[in-house]
Every structure is written in C-alpha cells, then in structure tokens.
Amino acid sequence: MNYSLQSFPEAAQLPEFLNIATGYQKAKVLFTFAELDIAGILREKSLTAKEIGETVNIQELAMERFLNAAVSIGLLEKTGAQYKNSVLSESFLRSDKEFYLGEQVKRYSERSYPVWEDLTGHLKNWQYGETAKQTPETEDQGAEAMAEQHNLSL
C-alpha cells in the first residue's frame, strides 16, 4: 500500500509526537551531561571523544556515542572528530557563567525524575485521602533549593 502525506495529513504531527515520546531520553542525556560537567571540560576549547573520555574515565566508543547524542539535542557542536560546547551549553551549563543552571538540572535528575519513574504504578495504587508514607528528609533543602533555582528565576 502506498502512503503519502495527502492520504495521511496527521503525519504532519509526527515530529511533535516523537518529541514527546523521546523526551525522557533527551532529559537523561542532559542530566548526564551536567553530572559529568562536559560543558566545563570543553570550556572554550574543542576536544575529541577520546580526550573527553579520558578526563571522565569513560571508554572512547561509549563517550563518542554519548557526545553524539548531546550533539543531536543541541548541547554540543561537532566538527570532524572535535566536540565543542553549543551556545546553549556555554550559556547555561558552565559553572563560571552568570546563568549557570547545572545544579538545577542535577536537582531534576536526583529529586524530580525518580518521582515520575513509576507514574503508572502510582496512579493505579493511589487512594483518595492517602498521603505518601515516606519519612521526610531531615536535611534543610530550603537554602540549597533556593541557590539552585536562583539563576533560573533571574
């Protein structure tokens, strides 16, 4: 059977649909990028996957695949075998920049992402009037959270 955009006009919505479907993959690349401080490693210079991998103790092929994923979502630019920060990473993921959001990204990864991990299970097990039966964290997260979100609020 032959398909064309004329016979399936909904296909124009496919990129938006796939963007939603793969959002978690993009988020995990961002979280790992921030955790490894790739933007800091590439501070105003270009390096190969091997050089970056040696810095963070990750095998070259694995590093190259990860860096290519970072290129695909706009965190890096690649010329030949050299990777460098994109404007996005330079602006928001370098800790020496005014609007650094790396700590906020790490917070999403460590605190927010796990809460959403089993959404289906949480929905199926939720009962009206029940609250989570978790022990509240004893640490004061107020100052930490405020510091992480400061640049975002600016």
mmCIF file of C-alpha atoms in Angstrom:
data_model
loop_
_atom_site.group_PDB
_atom_site.id
_atom_site.type_symbol
_atom_site.label_atom_id
_atom_site.label_comp_id
_atom_site.label_asym_id
_atom_site.label_seq_id
_atom_site.Cartn_x
_atom_site.Cartn_y
_atom_site.Cartn_z
ATOM 1 C CA MET A 1 0.000 0.000 0.000
ATOM 2 C CA ASN A 2 1.355 3.446 -0.896
ATOM 3 C CA TYR A 3 1.119 6.189 1.677
ATOM 4 C CA SER A 4 1.547 9.888 1.081
ATOM 5 C CA LEU A 5 1.119 12.990 3.206
ATOM 6 C CA GLN A 6 -2.037 13.719 1.234
ATOM 7 C CA SER A 7 -3.564 10.390 2.313
ATOM 8 C CA PHE A 8 -2.384 10.828 5.901
ATOM 9 C CA PRO A 9 -2.460 14.523 6.854
ATOM 10 C CA GLU A 10 -1.970 13.640 10.522
ATOM 11 C CA ALA A 11 1.646 12.755 9.633
ATOM 12 C CA ALA A 12 2.495 16.456 9.924
ATOM 13 C CA GLN A 13 2.055 15.994 13.692
ATOM 14 C CA LEU A 14 4.555 13.115 13.827
ATOM 15 C CA PRO A 15 7.620 15.219 14.775
ATOM 16 C CA GLU A 16 5.767 16.721 17.744
ATOM 17 C CA PHE A 17 4.549 13.278 18.803
ATOM 18 C CA LEU A 18 8.047 11.764 18.586
ATOM 19 C CA ASN A 19 9.493 14.707 20.511
ATOM 20 C CA ILE A 20 7.114 13.929 23.373
ATOM 21 C CA ALA A 21 7.817 10.185 23.144
ATOM 22 C CA THR A 22 11.597 10.624 23.328
ATOM 23 C CA GLY A 23 11.656 13.465 25.850
ATOM 24 C CA TYR A 24 12.930 11.204 28.629
ATOM 25 C CA GLN A 25 15.952 10.229 26.516
ATOM 26 C CA LYS A 26 16.822 13.856 25.906
ATOM 27 C CA ALA A 27 16.399 14.644 29.602
ATOM 28 C CA LYS A 28 18.704 11.779 30.606
ATOM 29 C CA VAL A 29 21.362 12.992 28.146
ATOM 30 C CA LEU A 30 21.081 16.474 29.671
ATOM 31 C CA PHE A 31 21.254 15.100 33.229
ATOM 32 C CA THR A 32 24.359 13.024 32.458
ATOM 33 C CA PHE A 33 25.954 15.908 30.546
ATOM 34 C CA ALA A 34 25.560 18.118 33.628
ATOM 35 C CA GLU A 35 26.684 15.415 36.062
ATOM 36 C CA LEU A 36 29.870 14.764 34.068
ATOM 37 C CA ASP A 37 30.422 18.530 33.666
ATOM 38 C CA ILE A 38 31.097 18.158 29.947
ATOM 39 C CA ALA A 39 30.498 21.891 29.433
ATOM 40 C CA GLY A 40 33.223 22.626 31.981
ATOM 41 C CA ILE A 41 35.626 20.194 30.341
ATOM 42 C CA LEU A 42 35.037 21.874 26.980
ATOM 43 C CA ARG A 43 35.366 25.374 28.433
ATOM 44 C CA GLU A 44 36.251 27.449 25.356
ATOM 45 C CA LYS A 45 38.066 24.572 23.618
ATOM 46 C CA SER A 46 37.351 21.585 21.400
ATOM 47 C CA LEU A 47 38.310 18.023 22.273
ATOM 48 C CA THR A 48 37.862 14.540 20.814
ATOM 49 C CA ALA A 49 35.707 11.830 22.364
ATOM 50 C CA LYS A 50 38.894 10.038 23.408
ATOM 51 C CA GLU A 51 40.216 13.130 25.223
ATOM 52 C CA ILE A 52 36.900 13.773 26.973
ATOM 53 C CA GLY A 53 36.536 10.074 27.817
ATOM 54 C CA GLU A 54 39.975 10.011 29.411
ATOM 55 C CA THR A 55 39.015 13.005 31.552
ATOM 56 C CA VAL A 56 35.844 11.353 32.905
ATOM 57 C CA ASN A 57 37.095 7.741 32.774
ATOM 58 C CA ILE A 58 34.679 6.550 30.078
ATOM 59 C CA GLN A 59 35.681 4.294 27.177
ATOM 60 C CA GLU A 60 36.098 6.176 23.875
ATOM 61 C CA LEU A 61 33.302 4.498 21.871
ATOM 62 C CA ALA A 62 30.773 4.912 24.692
ATOM 63 C CA MET A 63 31.865 8.534 25.086
ATOM 64 C CA GLU A 64 31.557 9.184 21.351
ATOM 65 C CA ARG A 65 28.035 7.775 21.252
ATOM 66 C CA PHE A 66 27.025 9.856 24.253
ATOM 67 C CA LEU A 67 28.593 13.016 22.809
ATOM 68 C CA ASN A 68 26.786 12.431 19.507
ATOM 69 C CA ALA A 69 23.519 12.222 21.447
ATOM 70 C CA ALA A 70 24.440 15.557 23.063
ATOM 71 C CA VAL A 71 25.051 16.984 19.571
ATOM 72 C CA SER A 72 21.644 15.730 18.428
ATOM 73 C CA ILE A 73 19.837 17.639 21.194
ATOM 74 C CA GLY A 74 21.857 20.812 20.793
ATOM 75 C CA LEU A 75 24.230 20.639 23.769
ATOM 76 C CA LEU A 76 27.350 20.268 21.624
ATOM 77 C CA GLU A 77 28.630 21.039 18.145
ATOM 78 C CA LYS A 78 30.865 18.630 16.232
ATOM 79 C CA THR A 79 33.435 19.397 13.547
ATOM 80 C CA GLY A 80 35.277 16.339 12.308
ATOM 81 C CA ALA A 81 36.243 14.433 15.469
ATOM 82 C CA GLN A 82 36.218 17.542 17.667
ATOM 83 C CA TYR A 83 33.397 18.455 20.044
ATOM 84 C CA LYS A 84 32.742 21.895 21.477
ATOM 85 C CA ASN A 85 30.023 23.477 23.573
ATOM 86 C CA SER A 86 26.986 24.885 21.816
ATOM 87 C CA VAL A 87 25.693 28.320 22.756
ATOM 88 C CA LEU A 88 23.145 26.520 24.964
ATOM 89 C CA SER A 89 25.830 24.722 26.986
ATOM 90 C CA GLU A 90 28.081 27.765 27.140
ATOM 91 C CA SER A 91 25.206 29.849 28.475
ATOM 92 C CA PHE A 92 23.581 27.512 30.988
ATOM 93 C CA LEU A 93 25.900 24.607 31.819
ATOM 94 C CA ARG A 94 29.200 26.288 32.595
ATOM 95 C CA SER A 95 29.519 26.906 36.313
ATOM 96 C CA ASP A 96 31.509 30.090 35.741
ATOM 97 C CA LYS A 97 28.687 31.739 33.770
ATOM 98 C CA GLU A 98 26.112 34.107 35.238
ATOM 99 C CA PHE A 99 23.087 31.995 34.316
ATOM 100 C CA TYR A 100 24.508 28.561 35.181
ATOM 101 C CA LEU A 101 21.687 26.037 35.627
ATOM 102 C CA GLY A 102 23.712 22.847 36.050
ATOM 103 C CA GLU A 103 22.794 22.451 39.717
ATOM 104 C CA GLN A 104 19.112 22.869 38.854
ATOM 105 C CA VAL A 105 19.476 20.186 36.162
ATOM 106 C CA LYS A 106 21.151 17.886 38.694
ATOM 107 C CA ARG A 107 18.246 18.537 41.074
ATOM 108 C CA TYR A 108 15.786 17.482 38.358
ATOM 109 C CA SER A 109 17.787 14.308 37.852
ATOM 110 C CA GLU A 110 18.192 13.399 41.519
ATOM 111 C CA ARG A 111 14.900 14.517 43.013
ATOM 112 C CA SER A 112 12.263 15.089 40.345
ATOM 113 C CA TYR A 113 12.949 12.399 37.737
ATOM 114 C CA PRO A 114 12.699 9.438 40.169
ATOM 115 C CA VAL A 115 9.301 10.643 41.390
ATOM 116 C CA TRP A 116 7.948 10.352 37.849
ATOM 117 C CA GLU A 117 9.627 6.993 37.122
ATOM 118 C CA ASP A 118 6.665 4.789 38.090
ATOM 119 C CA LEU A 119 3.780 7.129 37.322
ATOM 120 C CA THR A 120 1.537 4.295 36.130
ATOM 121 C CA GLY A 121 2.063 2.377 39.367
ATOM 122 C CA HIS A 122 1.489 5.478 41.474
ATOM 123 C CA LEU A 123 -1.753 6.222 39.649
ATOM 124 C CA LYS A 124 -3.022 2.659 39.950
ATOM 125 C CA ASN A 125 -2.192 2.460 43.663
ATOM 126 C CA TRP A 126 -3.376 5.918 44.690
ATOM 127 C CA GLN A 127 -6.262 6.022 47.149
ATOM 128 C CA TYR A 128 -8.376 9.050 47.968
ATOM 129 C CA GLY A 129 -7.249 10.609 51.237
ATOM 130 C CA GLU A 130 -3.920 8.784 51.390
ATOM 131 C CA THR A 131 -0.589 10.513 51.529
ATOM 132 C CA ALA A 132 2.862 9.183 50.837
ATOM 133 C CA LYS A 133 4.148 7.112 53.731
ATOM 134 C CA GLN A 134 7.731 8.249 53.366
ATOM 135 C CA THR A 135 9.867 9.693 56.102
ATOM 136 C CA PRO A 136 10.521 13.322 55.275
ATOM 137 C CA GLU A 137 14.117 14.160 54.545
ATOM 138 C CA THR A 138 15.774 15.567 57.610
ATOM 139 C CA GLU A 139 18.086 17.926 55.797
ATOM 140 C CA ASP A 140 17.048 21.525 55.248
ATOM 141 C CA GLN A 141 16.731 21.839 51.485
ATOM 142 C CA GLY A 142 15.473 25.399 51.549
ATOM 143 C CA ALA A 143 18.785 27.218 51.105
ATOM 144 C CA GLU A 144 20.094 24.565 48.718
ATOM 145 C CA ALA A 145 16.970 24.684 46.558
ATOM 146 C CA MET A 146 16.985 28.475 46.533
ATOM 147 C CA ALA A 147 20.615 28.590 45.422
ATOM 148 C CA GLU A 148 19.966 26.039 42.660
ATOM 149 C CA GLN A 149 16.938 27.938 41.396
ATOM 150 C CA HIS A 150 18.363 31.450 41.726
ATOM 151 C CA ASN A 151 19.733 31.692 38.185
ATOM 152 C CA LEU A 152 16.568 30.128 36.788
ATOM 153 C CA SER A 153 14.481 32.814 38.480
ATOM 154 C CA LEU A 154 16.714 35.532 37.067
#
